[in-house]
mmCIF file of C-alpha atoms in Angstrom:
data_model
loop_
_atom_site.group_PDB
_atom_site.id
_atom_site.type_symbol
_atom_site.label_atom_id
_atom_site.label_comp_id
_atom_site.label_asym_id
_atom_site.label_seq_id
_atom_site.Cartn_x
_atom_site.Cartn_y
_atom_site.Cartn_z
ATOM 1 C CA UNK A 1 -15.953 -1.602 -2.764
ATOM 2 C CA UNK A 2 -19.407 0.380 -2.939
ATOM 3 C CA UNK A 3 -18.826 3.464 -0.669
ATOM 4 C CA UNK A 4 -22.156 6.325 0.146
ATOM 5 C CA UNK A 5 -20.485 8.643 0.516
ATOM 6 C CA UNK A 6 -23.376 11.400 3.116
ATOM 7 C CA UNK A 7 -21.909 14.872 2.469
ATOM 8 C CA UNK A 8 -22.975 18.415 2.341
ATOM 9 C CA UNK A 9 -20.316 20.093 1.127
ATOM 10 C CA UNK A 10 -19.738 20.198 -1.885
ATOM 11 C CA UNK A 11 -15.730 20.886 -2.749
ATOM 12 C CA UNK A 12 -14.816 17.835 0.410
ATOM 13 C CA UNK A 13 -17.568 15.755 -1.097
ATOM 14 C CA UNK A 14 -16.090 16.010 -4.674
ATOM 15 C CA UNK A 15 -12.437 16.095 -3.539
ATOM 16 C CA UNK A 16 -13.898 12.160 -2.120
ATOM 17 C CA UNK A 17 -15.511 11.015 -4.762
ATOM 18 C CA UNK A 18 -13.042 11.216 -7.496
ATOM 19 C CA UNK A 19 -10.388 10.696 -4.700
ATOM 20 C CA UNK A 20 -12.576 6.977 -3.864
ATOM 21 C CA UNK A 21 -12.955 6.692 -7.010
ATOM 22 C CA UNK A 22 -10.030 6.755 -8.137
ATOM 23 C CA UNK A 23 -8.716 4.056 -6.151
ATOM 24 C CA UNK A 24 -11.773 1.780 -8.677
ATOM 25 C CA UNK A 25 -14.451 2.181 -5.916
ATOM 26 C CA UNK A 26 -17.926 2.937 -6.552
ATOM 27 C CA UNK A 27 -19.083 5.953 -4.686
ATOM 28 C CA UNK A 28 -22.533 7.526 -4.116
ATOM 29 C CA UNK A 29 -22.499 10.993 -3.330
ATOM 30 C CA UNK A 30 -25.408 12.088 -1.166
ATOM 31 C CA UNK A 31 -25.464 15.447 0.265
ATOM 32 C CA UNK A 32 -28.570 15.420 3.300
ATOM 33 C CA UNK A 33 -30.728 12.509 4.769
ATOM 34 C CA UNK A 34 -33.488 12.758 3.050
ATOM 35 C CA UNK A 35 -31.763 10.770 -0.399
ATOM 36 C CA UNK A 36 -29.031 8.695 2.481
ATOM 37 C CA UNK A 37 -32.049 7.187 3.301
ATOM 38 C CA UNK A 38 -33.559 5.877 -0.043
ATOM 39 C CA UNK A 39 -29.570 4.981 -0.985
ATOM 40 C CA UNK A 40 -29.476 3.030 1.513
ATOM 41 C CA UNK A 41 -33.133 0.924 1.579
ATOM 42 C CA UNK A 42 -32.861 0.769 -2.179
ATOM 43 C CA UNK A 43 -28.791 -0.684 -2.862
ATOM 44 C CA UNK A 44 -26.707 -2.456 -0.617
ATOM 45 C CA UNK A 45 -23.011 -0.953 0.068
ATOM 46 C CA UNK A 46 -19.441 -1.986 1.925
ATOM 47 C CA UNK A 47 -19.298 1.447 3.838
ATOM 48 C CA UNK A 48 -20.441 4.833 4.469
ATOM 49 C CA UNK A 49 -18.590 7.780 4.897
ATOM 50 C CA UNK A 50 -21.188 10.159 7.028
ATOM 51 C CA UNK A 51 -21.110 13.601 7.832
ATOM 52 C CA UNK A 52 -22.964 14.800 11.115
ATOM 53 C CA UNK A 53 -24.204 17.882 10.228
ATOM 54 C CA UNK A 54 -26.976 18.159 7.439
ATOM 55 C CA UNK A 55 -29.029 20.671 5.603
ATOM 56 C CA UNK A 56 -32.021 18.515 7.383
ATOM 57 C CA UNK A 57 -31.189 16.675 10.170
ATOM 58 C CA UNK A 58 -27.642 14.948 12.335
ATOM 59 C CA UNK A 59 -25.816 12.387 10.583
ATOM 60 C CA UNK A 60 -26.400 10.014 13.869
ATOM 61 C CA UNK A 61 -30.572 9.850 13.678
ATOM 62 C CA UNK A 62 -29.623 8.355 10.294
ATOM 63 C CA UNK A 63 -27.554 5.754 11.731
ATOM 64 C CA UNK A 64 -29.649 4.762 15.030
ATOM 65 C CA UNK A 65 -32.192 4.048 12.394
ATOM 66 C CA UNK A 66 -30.054 1.769 10.303
ATOM 67 C CA UNK A 67 -28.905 0.154 13.783
ATOM 68 C CA UNK A 68 -32.708 -0.571 14.778
ATOM 69 C CA UNK A 69 -33.236 -1.778 11.136
ATOM 70 C CA UNK A 70 -30.801 -4.424 11.554
ATOM 71 C CA UNK A 71 -28.777 -2.541 9.642
ATOM 72 C CA UNK A 72 -24.392 -3.517 9.388
ATOM 73 C CA UNK A 73 -22.864 -2.178 6.461
ATOM 74 C CA UNK A 74 -19.827 -0.346 8.326
ATOM 75 C CA UNK A 75 -19.988 3.074 9.052
ATOM 76 C CA UNK A 76 -17.005 5.742 8.981
ATOM 77 C CA UNK A 77 -18.553 8.844 11.285
ATOM 78 C CA UNK A 78 -16.688 12.437 9.272
ATOM 79 C CA UNK A 79 -17.383 16.354 10.683
ATOM 80 C CA UNK A 80 -15.706 18.935 12.254
ATOM 81 C CA UNK A 81 -16.638 17.715 15.477
ATOM 82 C CA UNK A 82 -13.841 16.579 17.542
ATOM 83 C CA UNK A 83 -14.853 16.615 20.593
ATOM 84 C CA UNK A 84 -14.276 13.535 22.768
ATOM 85 C CA UNK A 85 -18.317 13.605 23.657
ATOM 86 C CA UNK A 86 -18.980 13.957 19.933
ATOM 87 C CA UNK A 87 -17.153 11.460 19.210
ATOM 88 C CA UNK A 88 -18.319 8.659 22.185
ATOM 89 C CA UNK A 89 -21.282 9.709 21.046
ATOM 90 C CA UNK A 90 -21.216 8.444 17.183
ATOM 91 C CA UNK A 91 -19.810 5.121 18.964
ATOM 92 C CA UNK A 92 -22.152 4.799 20.999
ATOM 93 C CA UNK A 93 -24.935 5.314 18.307
ATOM 94 C CA UNK A 94 -23.163 2.107 15.975
ATOM 95 C CA UNK A 95 -20.354 3.104 14.247
ATOM 96 C CA UNK A 96 -17.165 1.183 13.716
ATOM 97 C CA UNK A 97 -14.934 4.448 12.903
ATOM 98 C CA UNK A 98 -14.632 7.795 13.229
ATOM 99 C CA UNK A 99 -12.519 10.758 11.630
ATOM 100 C CA UNK A 100 -11.930 14.328 11.901
ATOM 101 C CA UNK A 101 -11.768 17.724 9.004
ATOM 102 C CA UNK A 102 -9.854 17.338 7.473
ATOM 103 C CA UNK A 103 -8.774 14.383 7.358
ATOM 104 C CA UNK A 104 -6.223 12.511 4.848
ATOM 105 C CA UNK A 105 -8.349 10.792 1.968
ATOM 106 C CA UNK A 106 -5.946 8.335 2.446
ATOM 107 C CA UNK A 107 -6.102 7.139 5.664
ATOM 108 C CA UNK A 108 -10.021 7.567 5.374
ATOM 109 C CA UNK A 109 -9.972 4.967 1.746
ATOM 110 C CA UNK A 110 -8.174 2.975 3.934
ATOM 111 C CA UNK A 111 -10.555 2.306 6.789
ATOM 112 C CA UNK A 112 -13.208 1.466 4.740
ATOM 113 C CA UNK A 113 -11.453 -1.353 3.590
ATOM 114 C CA UNK A 114 -11.050 -2.655 5.891
ATOM 115 C CA UNK A 115 -14.025 -1.881 8.269
ATOM 116 C CA UNK A 116 -15.444 -3.652 4.898
ATOM 117 C CA UNK A 117 -12.905 -6.778 5.075
ATOM 118 C CA UNK A 118 -13.817 -7.136 9.131
ATOM 119 C CA UNK A 119 -17.623 -7.217 7.991
ATOM 120 C CA UNK A 120 -16.674 -9.434 5.979
ATOM 121 C CA UNK A 121 -15.279 -11.973 7.751
ATOM 122 C CA UNK A 122 -11.592 -12.234 7.103
ATOM 123 C CA UNK A 123 -10.536 -8.725 9.115
ATOM 124 C CA UNK A 124 -6.514 -9.762 7.608
ATOM 125 C CA UNK A 125 -4.446 -7.541 5.415
ATOM 126 C CA UNK A 126 -3.887 -10.343 3.468
ATOM 127 C CA UNK A 127 -4.598 -13.882 1.877
ATOM 128 C CA UNK A 128 -3.930 -16.048 -0.023
ATOM 129 C CA UNK A 129 -4.972 -17.577 -2.264
ATOM 130 C CA UNK A 130 -3.609 -21.632 -4.375
ATOM 131 C CA UNK A 131 -1.044 -19.718 -4.674
ATOM 132 C CA UNK A 132 -2.337 -16.452 -5.258
ATOM 133 C CA UNK A 133 -0.604 -13.950 -2.596
ATOM 134 C CA UNK A 134 -3.280 -11.201 -1.869
ATOM 135 C CA UNK A 135 -2.208 -7.664 -0.475
ATOM 136 C CA UNK A 136 -6.396 -6.892 -0.316
ATOM 137 C CA UNK A 137 -5.138 -3.286 1.606
ATOM 138 C CA UNK A 138 -2.363 -1.586 -1.351
ATOM 139 C CA UNK A 139 -4.995 -3.467 -4.125
ATOM 140 C CA UNK A 140 -2.213 -6.440 -5.326
ATOM 141 C CA UNK A 141 -1.991 -9.353 -6.771
ATOM 142 C CA UNK A 142 1.400 -11.961 -6.989
ATOM 143 C CA UNK A 143 1.975 -15.607 -7.897
ATOM 144 C CA UNK A 144 5.441 -15.587 -7.387
ATOM 145 C CA UNK A 145 5.916 -12.947 -5.715
ATOM 146 C CA UNK A 146 5.461 -11.619 -9.795
ATOM 147 C CA UNK A 147 2.966 -8.601 -9.529
ATOM 148 C CA UNK A 148 -0.429 -9.764 -10.972
ATOM 149 C CA UNK A 149 -1.249 -5.731 -12.746
ATOM 150 C CA UNK A 150 -5.435 -5.730 -12.291
ATOM 151 C CA UNK A 151 -7.141 -2.536 -13.470
ATOM 152 C CA UNK A 152 -9.566 -1.124 -10.686
ATOM 153 C CA UNK A 153 -12.340 -2.379 -11.842
ATOM 154 C CA UNK A 154 -11.002 -5.784 -12.326
ATOM 155 C CA UNK A 155 -9.972 -5.377 -9.066
ATOM 156 C CA UNK A 156 -13.442 -4.544 -7.522
ATOM 157 C CA UNK A 157 -15.249 -8.087 -9.076
ATOM 158 C CA UNK A 158 -11.589 -10.234 -8.258
ATOM 159 C CA UNK A 159 -12.097 -8.835 -3.809
ATOM 160 C CA UNK A 160 -16.619 -8.970 -3.697
ATOM 161 C CA UNK A 161 -16.319 -12.710 -5.336
ATOM 162 C CA UNK A 162 -13.340 -13.234 -2.137
ATOM 163 C CA UNK A 163 -14.959 -11.583 0.103
ATOM 164 C CA UNK A 164 -17.401 -14.091 -0.703
ATOM 165 C CA UNK A 165 -15.414 -16.856 -0.585
ATOM 166 C CA UNK A 166 -16.966 -20.180 -1.217
ATOM 167 C CA UNK A 167 -21.098 -18.392 -1.960
ATOM 168 C CA UNK A 168 -22.711 -17.218 -5.586
ATOM 169 C CA UNK A 169 -22.735 -13.622 -6.304
ATOM 170 C CA UNK A 170 -25.164 -13.317 -9.460
ATOM 171 C CA UNK A 171 -24.255 -10.550 -12.284
ATOM 172 C CA UNK A 172 -26.910 -8.629 -10.923
ATOM 173 C CA UNK A 173 -24.646 -8.542 -6.927
ATOM 174 C CA UNK A 174 -21.553 -7.629 -9.367
ATOM 175 C CA UNK A 175 -22.444 -4.668 -11.184
ATOM 176 C CA UNK A 176 -23.937 -2.768 -7.883
ATOM 177 C CA UNK A 177 -21.030 -3.932 -6.375
ATOM 178 C CA UNK A 178 -18.872 -2.663 -10.017
ATOM 179 C CA UNK A 179 -21.060 0.055 -10.150
ATOM 180 C CA UNK A 180 -22.650 4.344 -9.124
ATOM 181 C CA UNK A 181 -26.455 4.671 -9.002
ATOM 182 C CA UNK A 182 -25.531 7.228 -12.121
ATOM 183 C CA UNK A 183 -23.266 4.562 -13.851
ATOM 184 C CA UNK A 184 -23.927 3.034 -17.000
ATOM 185 C CA UNK A 185 -23.338 -0.465 -17.114
ATOM 186 C CA UNK A 186 -23.067 -1.868 -20.201
ATOM 187 C CA UNK A 187 -25.486 -5.798 -20.893
ATOM 188 C CA UNK A 188 -22.055 -7.846 -20.135
ATOM 189 C CA UNK A 189 -19.230 -5.728 -17.879
ATOM 190 C CA UNK A 190 -19.271 -8.336 -16.280
ATOM 191 C CA UNK A 191 -18.814 -11.040 -18.484
ATOM 192 C CA UNK A 192 -15.940 -9.375 -19.804
ATOM 193 C CA UNK A 193 -14.196 -8.120 -16.333
ATOM 194 C CA UNK A 194 -14.111 -12.186 -15.481
ATOM 195 C CA UNK A 195 -12.723 -13.400 -18.818
ATOM 196 C CA UNK A 196 -10.219 -10.886 -18.097
ATOM 197 C CA UNK A 197 -10.176 -11.672 -14.709
ATOM 198 C CA UNK A 198 -9.374 -15.553 -15.869
ATOM 199 C CA UNK A 199 -6.733 -14.404 -18.090
ATOM 200 C CA UNK A 200 -4.390 -12.948 -15.929
ATOM 201 C CA UNK A 201 -5.152 -15.788 -12.639
ATOM 202 C CA UNK A 202 -6.070 -18.588 -15.026
ATOM 203 C CA UNK A 203 -8.899 -20.519 -15.494
ATOM 204 C CA UNK A 204 -9.135 -22.926 -12.250
ATOM 205 C CA UNK A 205 -9.169 -19.301 -9.922
ATOM 206 C CA UNK A 206 -13.170 -17.973 -10.740
ATOM 207 C CA UNK A 207 -16.073 -20.815 -11.202
ATOM 208 C CA UNK A 208 -18.786 -20.107 -13.705
ATOM 209 C CA UNK A 209 -22.069 -22.276 -12.444
ATOM 210 C CA UNK A 210 -24.666 -21.112 -15.495
ATOM 211 C CA UNK A 211 -27.603 -18.860 -15.235
ATOM 212 C CA UNK A 212 -26.465 -18.835 -11.610
ATOM 213 C CA UNK A 213 -23.131 -16.703 -11.317
ATOM 214 C CA UNK A 214 -19.449 -16.447 -9.948
ATOM 215 C CA UNK A 215 -17.572 -17.865 -7.333
ATOM 216 C CA UNK A 216 -14.084 -18.633 -6.203
ATOM 217 C CA UNK A 217 -14.284 -21.337 -3.628
#
C-alpha cells in the first residue's frame, strides 16, 4: 500500500513512517495542509492517516475538500481529541475511521489494510487464488499449508495486482504503489519483483501484456 501520513509532530511522524515502512508500505510524510494538498493532487494513495490540528489549519478542512472533489481514498483520523463530538464531526466530514493518540501502531496498520481492502471491493481478510491461500491481513501466502515467503516489496506488488484482479496495471502504476516521492526507483525494479514472484508462485499466476503491464486474471 501507498500511505500518506499527515502529521506535524516529528516524533510521532517518524515512528509511524518507520513502522509502516517496516511492514512493507510506501509512506509519504507531510506536516501541513498545503503539502498534503499537493501530494493528493499528484499521486494516488491507498489510504491516508490524518491529524486534525495542523500548523496551517484543520485536517477536517482537507478531508471535506477531498470528498467534495470526489476523492474516495480511505481516511483514518488520528488525533489527541477524544470527545464524542470530535469523532462525530470527523465521520460526518467523510472519515472512514478514527484513532485517538497515543495509538498502537500495529492496530493503525491493521486498520489501514482493512480500509484499503474495502476500498477495492473485497473486505475479506483471507482469499484464494487457485491453490494459493492468501492471508491479506497478515500479509502471508500459503500453498497446501506451506508458507511461501515474500519480501515486503514482493508482497506489495502481489497485493496491488490482487486488488486489481482482472485489470491491467502498468509499470508506472505499480511503481507509484511501491515507492514514496523521495525513494530512488531502479529502472527495472518492477520487472525484477515480477520475476521473483513468478519463481515463487509459478508462471501462471501473473500475466504480462508486453508494453502495457501486468495482471492477475
